[in-house]
Amino acid sequence: MHILILGGNSDIGLAIARTYAEKEGASLTLASRDTGELERNASDLSIRYGVEVDTVRFDACDFDAHRDFYKQLENRPDGVVLAFGYNGDQERAQADAEEQRTIIETNFLGAASILRVVAEDFEVRANRDGESLFIIGLSSVAGERGRKANYVYGSSKAGLSAYLSGLRQRLAPQGIQVVTVKPGYVDTKMTAGMDLPGPLVLSPDKVARKTYSAWKRGKSVTYVTWYWRVIITLVKMVPERLFKRLEI
């Protein structure tokens, strides 16, 4: 098994890479913009788990380069994990069009652009050779209902969740599994310095274990922990007239 990790320097992406290397002996391609950090992470994974790990530069917002990026991969992936993302700054995004655009381009347009290329390849290979292939997309509970605290980020993840849902339905006849992962707060570089509710914050390793478990069990969507499913259900039940007055 060979897995392509898009967002190979992210904390969750690396945790998922470690999990597949340990449990499946999977070889890996780590993809991200910072190739120096990628090389260090690849060396660590290779030494620790004895698997082949290669690296390649990938820019989520360089849409025109995505097809060539994928075509030039040395190893064709059996699974693709989309783990890149940009949280951004909500207040800044409200005043700065560039910040808003970066959030949406990274989390939604960038994801949709590369997944379109991956889906084309997977569909052909599954139809032609009957290969067992899968896509895992890291979305977010923030996409379940827009809140003033992070609605730009949340809307970009809502778009990604809808895209993955449609992709799952499209690729299901070919036996291609598409898993949507919706973590809540996770202790990563992206959330460093944020005032988060400690008991609700997950570790990247826990997200990775739950992601792996969801994939093994053939699940389509996972909220990682049961309490996030409950919280989101309650939040979505709040009437709009009351929701507008809440400070959440």
PDB file of C-alpha atoms in Angstrom:
ATOM      1  CA  MET A   1       0.000   0.000   0.000  1.00  0.00           C
ATOM      2  CA  HIS A   2       1.225   3.465  -0.884  1.00  0.00           C
ATOM      3  CA  ILE A   3      -0.374   6.584   0.584  1.00  0.00           C
ATOM      4  CA  LEU A   4      -0.082  10.192  -0.517  1.00  0.00           C
ATOM      5  CA  ILE A   5      -0.375  12.669   2.363  1.00  0.00           C
ATOM      6  CA  LEU A   6      -1.366  16.128   1.083  1.00  0.00           C
ATOM      7  CA  GLY A   7      -0.360  18.381   3.946  1.00  0.00           C
ATOM      8  CA  GLY A   8       2.541  16.143   4.885  1.00  0.00           C
ATOM      9  CA  ASN A   9       3.954  18.631   7.371  1.00  0.00           C
ATOM     10  CA  SER A  10       0.695  19.117   9.250  1.00  0.00           C
ATOM     11  CA  ASP A  11       0.408  17.570  12.695  1.00  0.00           C
ATOM     12  CA  ILE A  12      -2.663  15.524  11.781  1.00  0.00           C
ATOM     13  CA  GLY A  13      -1.210  14.501   8.421  1.00  0.00           C
ATOM     14  CA  LEU A  14       1.948  13.253  10.086  1.00  0.00           C
ATOM     15  CA  ALA A  15      -0.012  11.404  12.757  1.00  0.00           C
ATOM     16  CA  ILE A  16      -2.027   9.641  10.049  1.00  0.00           C
ATOM     17  CA  ALA A  17       1.201   8.834   8.191  1.00  0.00           C
ATOM     18  CA  ARG A  18       2.653   7.268  11.359  1.00  0.00           C
ATOM     19  CA  THR A  19      -0.511   5.239  11.905  1.00  0.00           C
ATOM     20  CA  TYR A  20      -0.566   3.751   8.389  1.00  0.00           C
ATOM     21  CA  ALA A  21       3.173   3.076   8.478  1.00  0.00           C
ATOM     22  CA  GLU A  22       2.863   1.276  11.802  1.00  0.00           C
ATOM     23  CA  LYS A  23      -0.360  -0.662  11.227  1.00  0.00           C
ATOM     24  CA  GLU A  24      -0.219  -1.313   7.464  1.00  0.00           C
ATOM     25  CA  GLY A  25       3.501  -1.049   6.694  1.00  0.00           C
ATOM     26  CA  ALA A  26       2.440   1.520   4.109  1.00  0.00           C
ATOM     27  CA  SER A  27       5.004   3.381   2.058  1.00  0.00           C
ATOM     28  CA  LEU A  28       4.365   7.099   1.885  1.00  0.00           C
ATOM     29  CA  THR A  29       4.643  10.250  -0.168  1.00  0.00           C
ATOM     30  CA  LEU A  30       4.595  13.409   1.916  1.00  0.00           C
ATOM     31  CA  ALA A  31       3.542  16.539   0.034  1.00  0.00           C
ATOM     32  CA  SER A  32       3.685  20.129   1.224  1.00  0.00           C
ATOM     33  CA  ARG A  33       5.274  23.496   0.402  1.00  0.00           C
ATOM     34  CA  ASP A  34       8.177  23.304   2.882  1.00  0.00           C
ATOM     35  CA  THR A  35      10.371  20.614   1.356  1.00  0.00           C
ATOM     36  CA  GLY A  36      13.069  21.013   4.007  1.00  0.00           C
ATOM     37  CA  GLU A  37      10.650  20.103   6.789  1.00  0.00           C
ATOM     38  CA  LEU A  38       9.221  17.343   4.599  1.00  0.00           C
ATOM     39  CA  GLU A  39      12.678  15.751   4.292  1.00  0.00           C
ATOM     40  CA  ARG A  40      13.144  15.789   8.067  1.00  0.00           C
ATOM     41  CA  ASN A  41       9.723  14.231   8.638  1.00  0.00           C
ATOM     42  CA  ALA A  42      10.312  11.639   5.914  1.00  0.00           C
ATOM     43  CA  SER A  43      13.643  10.628   7.439  1.00  0.00           C
ATOM     44  CA  ASP A  44      12.058  10.226  10.863  1.00  0.00           C
ATOM     45  CA  LEU A  45       9.202   8.077   9.515  1.00  0.00           C
ATOM     46  CA  SER A  46      11.529   5.924   7.427  1.00  0.00           C
ATOM     47  CA  ILE A  47      13.874   5.235  10.345  1.00  0.00           C
ATOM     48  CA  ARG A  48      11.111   4.707  12.877  1.00  0.00           C
ATOM     49  CA  TYR A  49       8.923   2.354  10.838  1.00  0.00           C
ATOM     50  CA  GLY A  50      11.267   0.978   8.177  1.00  0.00           C
ATOM     51  CA  VAL A  51       9.064   2.097   5.284  1.00  0.00           C
ATOM     52  CA  GLU A  52       9.869   3.933   2.053  1.00  0.00           C
ATOM     53  CA  VAL A  53       9.006   7.612   2.301  1.00  0.00           C
ATOM     54  CA  ASP A  54       9.461  10.106  -0.500  1.00  0.00           C
ATOM     55  CA  THR A  55       8.663  13.799  -0.630  1.00  0.00           C
ATOM     56  CA  VAL A  56       7.336  16.220  -3.198  1.00  0.00           C
ATOM     57  CA  ARG A  57       6.501  19.895  -3.171  1.00  0.00           C
ATOM     58  CA  PHE A  58       2.784  20.686  -3.282  1.00  0.00           C
ATOM     59  CA  ASP A  59       1.007  24.036  -3.104  1.00  0.00           C
ATOM     60  CA  ALA A  60      -2.743  23.749  -2.497  1.00  0.00           C
ATOM     61  CA  CYS A  61      -3.385  27.135  -4.107  1.00  0.00           C
ATOM     62  CA  ASP A  62      -1.341  26.529  -7.257  1.00  0.00           C
ATOM     63  CA  PHE A  63      -4.355  25.069  -9.031  1.00  0.00           C
ATOM     64  CA  ASP A  64      -2.831  25.024 -12.509  1.00  0.00           C
ATOM     65  CA  ALA A  65       0.026  22.816 -11.284  1.00  0.00           C
ATOM     66  CA  HIS A  66      -2.103  20.122  -9.654  1.00  0.00           C
ATOM     67  CA  ARG A  67      -2.464  17.857 -12.669  1.00  0.00           C
ATOM     68  CA  ASP A  68       1.287  17.874 -13.379  1.00  0.00           C
ATOM     69  CA  PHE A  69       2.033  17.392  -9.673  1.00  0.00           C
ATOM     70  CA  TYR A  70      -0.077  14.239  -9.615  1.00  0.00           C
ATOM     71  CA  LYS A  71       1.178  12.875 -12.943  1.00  0.00           C
ATOM     72  CA  GLN A  72       4.791  13.220 -11.838  1.00  0.00           C
ATOM     73  CA  LEU A  73       4.449  11.240  -8.620  1.00  0.00           C
ATOM     74  CA  GLU A  74       6.994   8.407  -8.544  1.00  0.00           C
ATOM     75  CA  ASN A  75       4.567   6.071  -6.775  1.00  0.00           C
ATOM     76  CA  ARG A  76       0.893   5.871  -7.688  1.00  0.00           C
ATOM     77  CA  PRO A  77      -1.089   6.132  -4.452  1.00  0.00           C
ATOM     78  CA  ASP A  78      -3.611   3.549  -3.296  1.00  0.00           C
ATOM     79  CA  GLY A  79      -4.893   6.081  -0.803  1.00  0.00           C
ATOM     80  CA  VAL A  80      -4.870   9.870  -0.656  1.00  0.00           C
ATOM     81  CA  VAL A  81      -5.179  11.751   2.638  1.00  0.00           C
ATOM     82  CA  LEU A  82      -6.120  15.424   2.312  1.00  0.00           C
ATOM     83  CA  ALA A  83      -4.786  16.965   5.505  1.00  0.00           C
ATOM     84  CA  PHE A  84      -3.819  20.506   4.548  1.00  0.00           C
ATOM     85  CA  GLY A  85      -5.729  23.521   5.774  1.00  0.00           C
ATOM     86  CA  TYR A  86      -5.536  27.148   6.765  1.00  0.00           C
ATOM     87  CA  ASN A  87      -7.456  28.427   9.770  1.00  0.00           C
ATOM     88  CA  GLY A  88      -6.685  32.088   9.153  1.00  0.00           C
ATOM     89  CA  ASP A  89      -7.915  35.004  11.252  1.00  0.00           C
ATOM     90  CA  GLN A  90     -11.657  35.656  11.240  1.00  0.00           C
ATOM     91  CA  GLU A  91     -11.480  39.319  12.247  1.00  0.00           C
ATOM     92  CA  ARG A  92      -8.751  39.981   9.715  1.00  0.00           C
ATOM     93  CA  ALA A  93     -10.732  38.157   7.032  1.00  0.00           C
ATOM     94  CA  GLN A  94     -13.706  40.443   7.680  1.00  0.00           C
ATOM     95  CA  ALA A  95     -11.597  43.468   6.762  1.00  0.00           C
ATOM     96  CA  ASP A  96      -9.047  41.972   4.397  1.00  0.00           C
ATOM     97  CA  ALA A  97     -10.272  40.380   1.184  1.00  0.00           C
ATOM     98  CA  GLU A  98      -6.902  38.663   0.657  1.00  0.00           C
ATOM     99  CA  GLU A  99      -7.124  36.841   4.000  1.00  0.00           C
ATOM    100  CA  GLN A 100     -10.667  35.695   3.268  1.00  0.00           C
ATOM    101  CA  ARG A 101      -9.637  34.506  -0.179  1.00  0.00           C
ATOM    102  CA  THR A 102      -6.642  32.587   1.178  1.00  0.00           C
ATOM    103  CA  ILE A 103      -8.809  30.725   3.685  1.00  0.00           C
ATOM    104  CA  ILE A 104     -11.389  29.736   1.077  1.00  0.00           C
ATOM    105  CA  GLU A 105      -8.873  28.986  -1.662  1.00  0.00           C
ATOM    106  CA  THR A 106      -6.782  26.757   0.575  1.00  0.00           C
ATOM    107  CA  ASN A 107      -9.516  24.809   2.328  1.00  0.00           C
ATOM    108  CA  PHE A 108     -12.046  24.480  -0.463  1.00  0.00           C
ATOM    109  CA  LEU A 109     -10.792  25.424  -3.906  1.00  0.00           C
ATOM    110  CA  GLY A 110      -7.377  23.842  -3.375  1.00  0.00           C
ATOM    111  CA  ALA A 111      -8.951  20.675  -2.034  1.00  0.00           C
ATOM    112  CA  ALA A 112     -11.509  20.464  -4.825  1.00  0.00           C
ATOM    113  CA  SER A 113      -8.824  21.090  -7.450  1.00  0.00           C
ATOM    114  CA  ILE A 114      -6.499  18.260  -6.413  1.00  0.00           C
ATOM    115  CA  LEU A 115      -9.310  15.842  -5.537  1.00  0.00           C
ATOM    116  CA  ARG A 116     -10.737  16.251  -9.040  1.00  0.00           C
ATOM    117  CA  VAL A 117      -7.431  15.003 -10.452  1.00  0.00           C
ATOM    118  CA  VAL A 118      -7.195  12.162  -7.931  1.00  0.00           C
ATOM    119  CA  ALA A 119     -10.787  11.070  -8.587  1.00  0.00           C
ATOM    120  CA  GLU A 120     -10.193  10.897 -12.351  1.00  0.00           C
ATOM    121  CA  ASP A 121      -7.185   8.612 -11.850  1.00  0.00           C
ATOM    122  CA  PHE A 122      -8.867   6.441  -9.235  1.00  0.00           C
ATOM    123  CA  GLU A 123     -11.980   5.964 -11.340  1.00  0.00           C
ATOM    124  CA  VAL A 124      -9.946   4.762 -14.328  1.00  0.00           C
ATOM    125  CA  ARG A 125      -7.770   2.413 -12.255  1.00  0.00           C
ATOM    126  CA  ALA A 126     -10.715   0.958 -10.351  1.00  0.00           C
ATOM    127  CA  ASN A 127     -12.648   0.309 -13.562  1.00  0.00           C
ATOM    128  CA  ARG A 128      -9.638  -1.062 -15.452  1.00  0.00           C
ATOM    129  CA  ASP A 129      -7.752  -3.034 -12.821  1.00  0.00           C
ATOM    130  CA  GLY A 130     -10.192  -3.368  -9.947  1.00  0.00           C
ATOM    131  CA  GLU A 131      -7.756  -1.703  -7.562  1.00  0.00           C
ATOM    132  CA  SER A 132      -8.866  -1.016  -3.998  1.00  0.00           C
ATOM    133  CA  LEU A 133      -8.469   2.735  -3.549  1.00  0.00           C
ATOM    134  CA  PHE A 134      -9.541   5.336  -1.024  1.00  0.00           C
ATOM    135  CA  ILE A 135      -9.649   9.052  -0.243  1.00  0.00           C
ATOM    136  CA  ILE A 136      -9.691  10.547   3.250  1.00  0.00           C
ATOM    137  CA  GLY A 137     -10.579  14.220   3.642  1.00  0.00           C
ATOM    138  CA  LEU A 138     -10.039  16.240   6.814  1.00  0.00           C
ATOM    139  CA  SER A 139     -13.005  18.562   7.124  1.00  0.00           C
ATOM    140  CA  SER A 140     -14.259  20.144  10.365  1.00  0.00           C
ATOM    141  CA  VAL A 141     -17.231  20.438  12.697  1.00  0.00           C
ATOM    142  CA  ALA A 142     -16.884  24.180  12.039  1.00  0.00           C
ATOM    143  CA  GLY A 143     -18.598  23.520   8.730  1.00  0.00           C
ATOM    144  CA  GLU A 144     -21.797  22.298  10.354  1.00  0.00           C
ATOM    145  CA  ARG A 145     -23.174  25.751  11.174  1.00  0.00           C
ATOM    146  CA  GLY A 146     -21.678  29.157  10.536  1.00  0.00           C
ATOM    147  CA  ARG A 147     -20.669  31.066  13.666  1.00  0.00           C
ATOM    148  CA  LYS A 148     -19.414  34.627  13.815  1.00  0.00           C
ATOM    149  CA  ALA A 149     -16.208  33.420  15.472  1.00  0.00           C
ATOM    150  CA  ASN A 150     -15.023  31.489  12.419  1.00  0.00           C
ATOM    151  CA  TYR A 151     -17.590  31.523   9.634  1.00  0.00           C
ATOM    152  CA  VAL A 152     -15.062  32.075   6.837  1.00  0.00           C
ATOM    153  CA  TYR A 153     -13.089  28.969   7.836  1.00  0.00           C
ATOM    154  CA  GLY A 154     -16.334  27.133   8.622  1.00  0.00           C
ATOM    155  CA  SER A 155     -17.883  27.896   5.251  1.00  0.00           C
ATOM    156  CA  SER A 156     -14.779  26.652   3.446  1.00  0.00           C
ATOM    157  CA  LYS A 157     -15.001  23.370   5.371  1.00  0.00           C
ATOM    158  CA  ALA A 158     -18.749  23.141   4.731  1.00  0.00           C
ATOM    159  CA  GLY A 159     -17.935  23.315   1.034  1.00  0.00           C
ATOM    160  CA  LEU A 160     -15.317  20.597   1.425  1.00  0.00           C
ATOM    161  CA  SER A 161     -17.748  18.333   3.298  1.00  0.00           C
ATOM    162  CA  ALA A 162     -20.330  18.712   0.532  1.00  0.00           C
ATOM    163  CA  TYR A 163     -17.682  18.047  -2.124  1.00  0.00           C
ATOM    164  CA  LEU A 164     -16.548  14.862  -0.365  1.00  0.00           C
ATOM    165  CA  SER A 165     -20.152  13.730  -0.004  1.00  0.00           C
ATOM    166  CA  GLY A 166     -20.749  14.064  -3.725  1.00  0.00           C
ATOM    167  CA  LEU A 167     -17.426  12.429  -4.549  1.00  0.00           C
ATOM    168  CA  ARG A 168     -18.325   9.507  -2.278  1.00  0.00           C
ATOM    169  CA  GLN A 169     -21.595   8.949  -4.123  1.00  0.00           C
ATOM    170  CA  ARG A 170     -19.898   9.252  -7.521  1.00  0.00           C
ATOM    171  CA  LEU A 171     -17.082   6.805  -6.732  1.00  0.00           C
ATOM    172  CA  ALA A 172     -19.052   4.267  -4.694  1.00  0.00           C
ATOM    173  CA  PRO A 173     -19.992   2.128  -7.743  1.00  0.00           C
ATOM    174  CA  GLN A 174     -16.264   1.578  -8.383  1.00  0.00           C
ATOM    175  CA  GLY A 175     -15.721   0.487  -4.761  1.00  0.00           C
ATOM    176  CA  ILE A 176     -13.629   3.579  -3.977  1.00  0.00           C
ATOM    177  CA  GLN A 177     -14.035   4.579  -0.344  1.00  0.00           C
ATOM    178  CA  VAL A 178     -14.266   8.282   0.509  1.00  0.00           C
ATOM    179  CA  VAL A 179     -14.064   9.099   4.215  1.00  0.00           C
ATOM    180  CA  THR A 180     -14.949  12.514   5.649  1.00  0.00           C
ATOM    181  CA  VAL A 181     -13.312  13.219   9.007  1.00  0.00           C
ATOM    182  CA  LYS A 182     -14.764  15.999  11.154  1.00  0.00           C
ATOM    183  CA  PRO A 183     -12.569  16.666  14.154  1.00  0.00           C
ATOM    184  CA  GLY A 184     -13.337  19.387  16.632  1.00  0.00           C
ATOM    185  CA  TYR A 185     -10.555  21.270  18.363  1.00  0.00           C
ATOM    186  CA  VAL A 186      -7.151  19.623  17.854  1.00  0.00           C
ATOM    187  CA  ASP A 187      -3.869  20.551  19.523  1.00  0.00           C
ATOM    188  CA  THR A 188      -1.793  21.469  16.453  1.00  0.00           C
ATOM    189  CA  LYS A 189       0.440  24.221  15.100  1.00  0.00           C
ATOM    190  CA  MET A 190      -2.673  25.700  13.476  1.00  0.00           C
ATOM    191  CA  THR A 191      -4.455  26.172  16.818  1.00  0.00           C
ATOM    192  CA  ALA A 192      -1.383  27.231  18.834  1.00  0.00           C
ATOM    193  CA  GLY A 193      -2.139  30.304  20.922  1.00  0.00           C
ATOM    194  CA  MET A 194      -5.918  29.968  20.555  1.00  0.00           C
ATOM    195  CA  ASP A 195      -8.092  29.994  23.664  1.00  0.00           C
ATOM    196  CA  LEU A 196      -9.645  26.530  23.379  1.00  0.00           C
ATOM    197  CA  PRO A 197     -11.774  24.555  25.875  1.00  0.00           C
ATOM    198  CA  GLY A 198      -9.172  22.120  27.202  1.00  0.00           C
ATOM    199  CA  PRO A 199     -11.408  19.072  27.823  1.00  0.00           C
ATOM    200  CA  LEU A 200     -12.646  19.203  24.221  1.00  0.00           C
ATOM    201  CA  VAL A 201      -9.209  19.433  22.612  1.00  0.00           C
ATOM    202  CA  LEU A 202      -7.994  16.272  20.875  1.00  0.00           C
ATOM    203  CA  SER A 203      -4.451  15.184  20.132  1.00  0.00           C
ATOM    204  CA  PRO A 204      -3.408  14.611  16.499  1.00  0.00           C
ATOM    205  CA  ASP A 205      -2.640  10.982  17.378  1.00  0.00           C
ATOM    206  CA  LYS A 206      -6.210  10.424  18.574  1.00  0.00           C
ATOM    207  CA  VAL A 207      -7.577  11.930  15.360  1.00  0.00           C
ATOM    208  CA  ALA A 208      -5.264   9.628  13.400  1.00  0.00           C
ATOM    209  CA  ARG A 209      -6.337   6.509  15.316  1.00  0.00           C
ATOM    210  CA  LYS A 210     -10.015   7.325  14.834  1.00  0.00           C
ATOM    211  CA  THR A 211      -9.452   8.100  11.162  1.00  0.00           C
ATOM    212  CA  TYR A 212      -7.714   4.765  10.651  1.00  0.00           C
ATOM    213  CA  SER A 213     -10.507   2.966  12.502  1.00  0.00           C
ATOM    214  CA  ALA A 214     -13.179   4.680  10.393  1.00  0.00           C
ATOM    215  CA  TRP A 215     -11.362   3.645   7.223  1.00  0.00           C
ATOM    216  CA  LYS A 216     -10.960   0.039   8.381  1.00  0.00           C
ATOM    217  CA  ARG A 217     -14.648  -0.176   9.254  1.00  0.00           C
ATOM    218  CA  GLY A 218     -15.734   1.282   5.926  1.00  0.00           C
ATOM    219  CA  LYS A 219     -17.329   4.367   7.450  1.00  0.00           C
ATOM    220  CA  SER A 220     -18.250   7.357   5.316  1.00  0.00           C
ATOM    221  CA  VAL A 221     -18.230  10.129   7.927  1.00  0.00           C
ATOM    222  CA  THR A 222     -16.687  10.258  11.376  1.00  0.00           C
ATOM    223  CA  TYR A 223     -16.838  12.970  14.033  1.00  0.00           C
ATOM    224  CA  VAL A 224     -13.790  11.405  15.766  1.00  0.00           C
ATOM    225  CA  THR A 225     -15.457  11.575  19.212  1.00  0.00           C
ATOM    226  CA  TRP A 226     -19.043  10.943  20.227  1.00  0.00           C
ATOM    227  CA  TYR A 227     -19.389  14.220  22.103  1.00  0.00           C
ATOM    228  CA  TRP A 228     -18.770  16.304  18.994  1.00  0.00           C
ATOM    229  CA  ARG A 229     -21.639  14.579  17.245  1.00  0.00           C
ATOM    230  CA  VAL A 230     -23.860  15.457  20.237  1.00  0.00           C
ATOM    231  CA  ILE A 231     -22.618  19.060  20.436  1.00  0.00           C
ATOM    232  CA  ILE A 232     -23.124  19.647  16.727  1.00  0.00           C
ATOM    233  CA  THR A 233     -26.596  18.101  16.810  1.00  0.00           C
ATOM    234  CA  LEU A 234     -27.586  20.468  19.626  1.00  0.00           C
ATOM    235  CA  VAL A 235     -26.040  23.502  17.927  1.00  0.00           C
ATOM    236  CA  LYS A 236     -27.921  22.758  14.710  1.00  0.00           C
ATOM    237  CA  MET A 237     -31.204  22.476  16.624  1.00  0.00           C
ATOM    238  CA  VAL A 238     -31.009  26.025  17.983  1.00  0.00           C
ATOM    239  CA  PRO A 239     -33.590  28.208  16.164  1.00  0.00           C
ATOM    240  CA  GLU A 240     -32.067  30.961  14.038  1.00  0.00           C
ATOM    241  CA  ARG A 241     -33.829  33.728  15.990  1.00  0.00           C
ATOM    242  CA  LEU A 242     -32.135  32.487  19.185  1.00  0.00           C
ATOM    243  CA  PHE A 243     -28.844  31.561  17.520  1.00  0.00           C
ATOM    244  CA  LYS A 244     -28.337  35.183  16.449  1.00  0.00           C
ATOM    245  CA  ARG A 245     -28.215  36.224  20.110  1.00  0.00           C
ATOM    246  CA  LEU A 246     -25.779  33.573  21.321  1.00  0.00           C
ATOM    247  CA  GLU A 247     -22.089  34.171  21.992  1.00  0.00           C
ATOM    248  CA  ILE A 248     -20.754  30.874  20.713  1.00  0.00           C
TER     249      ILE A 248
END
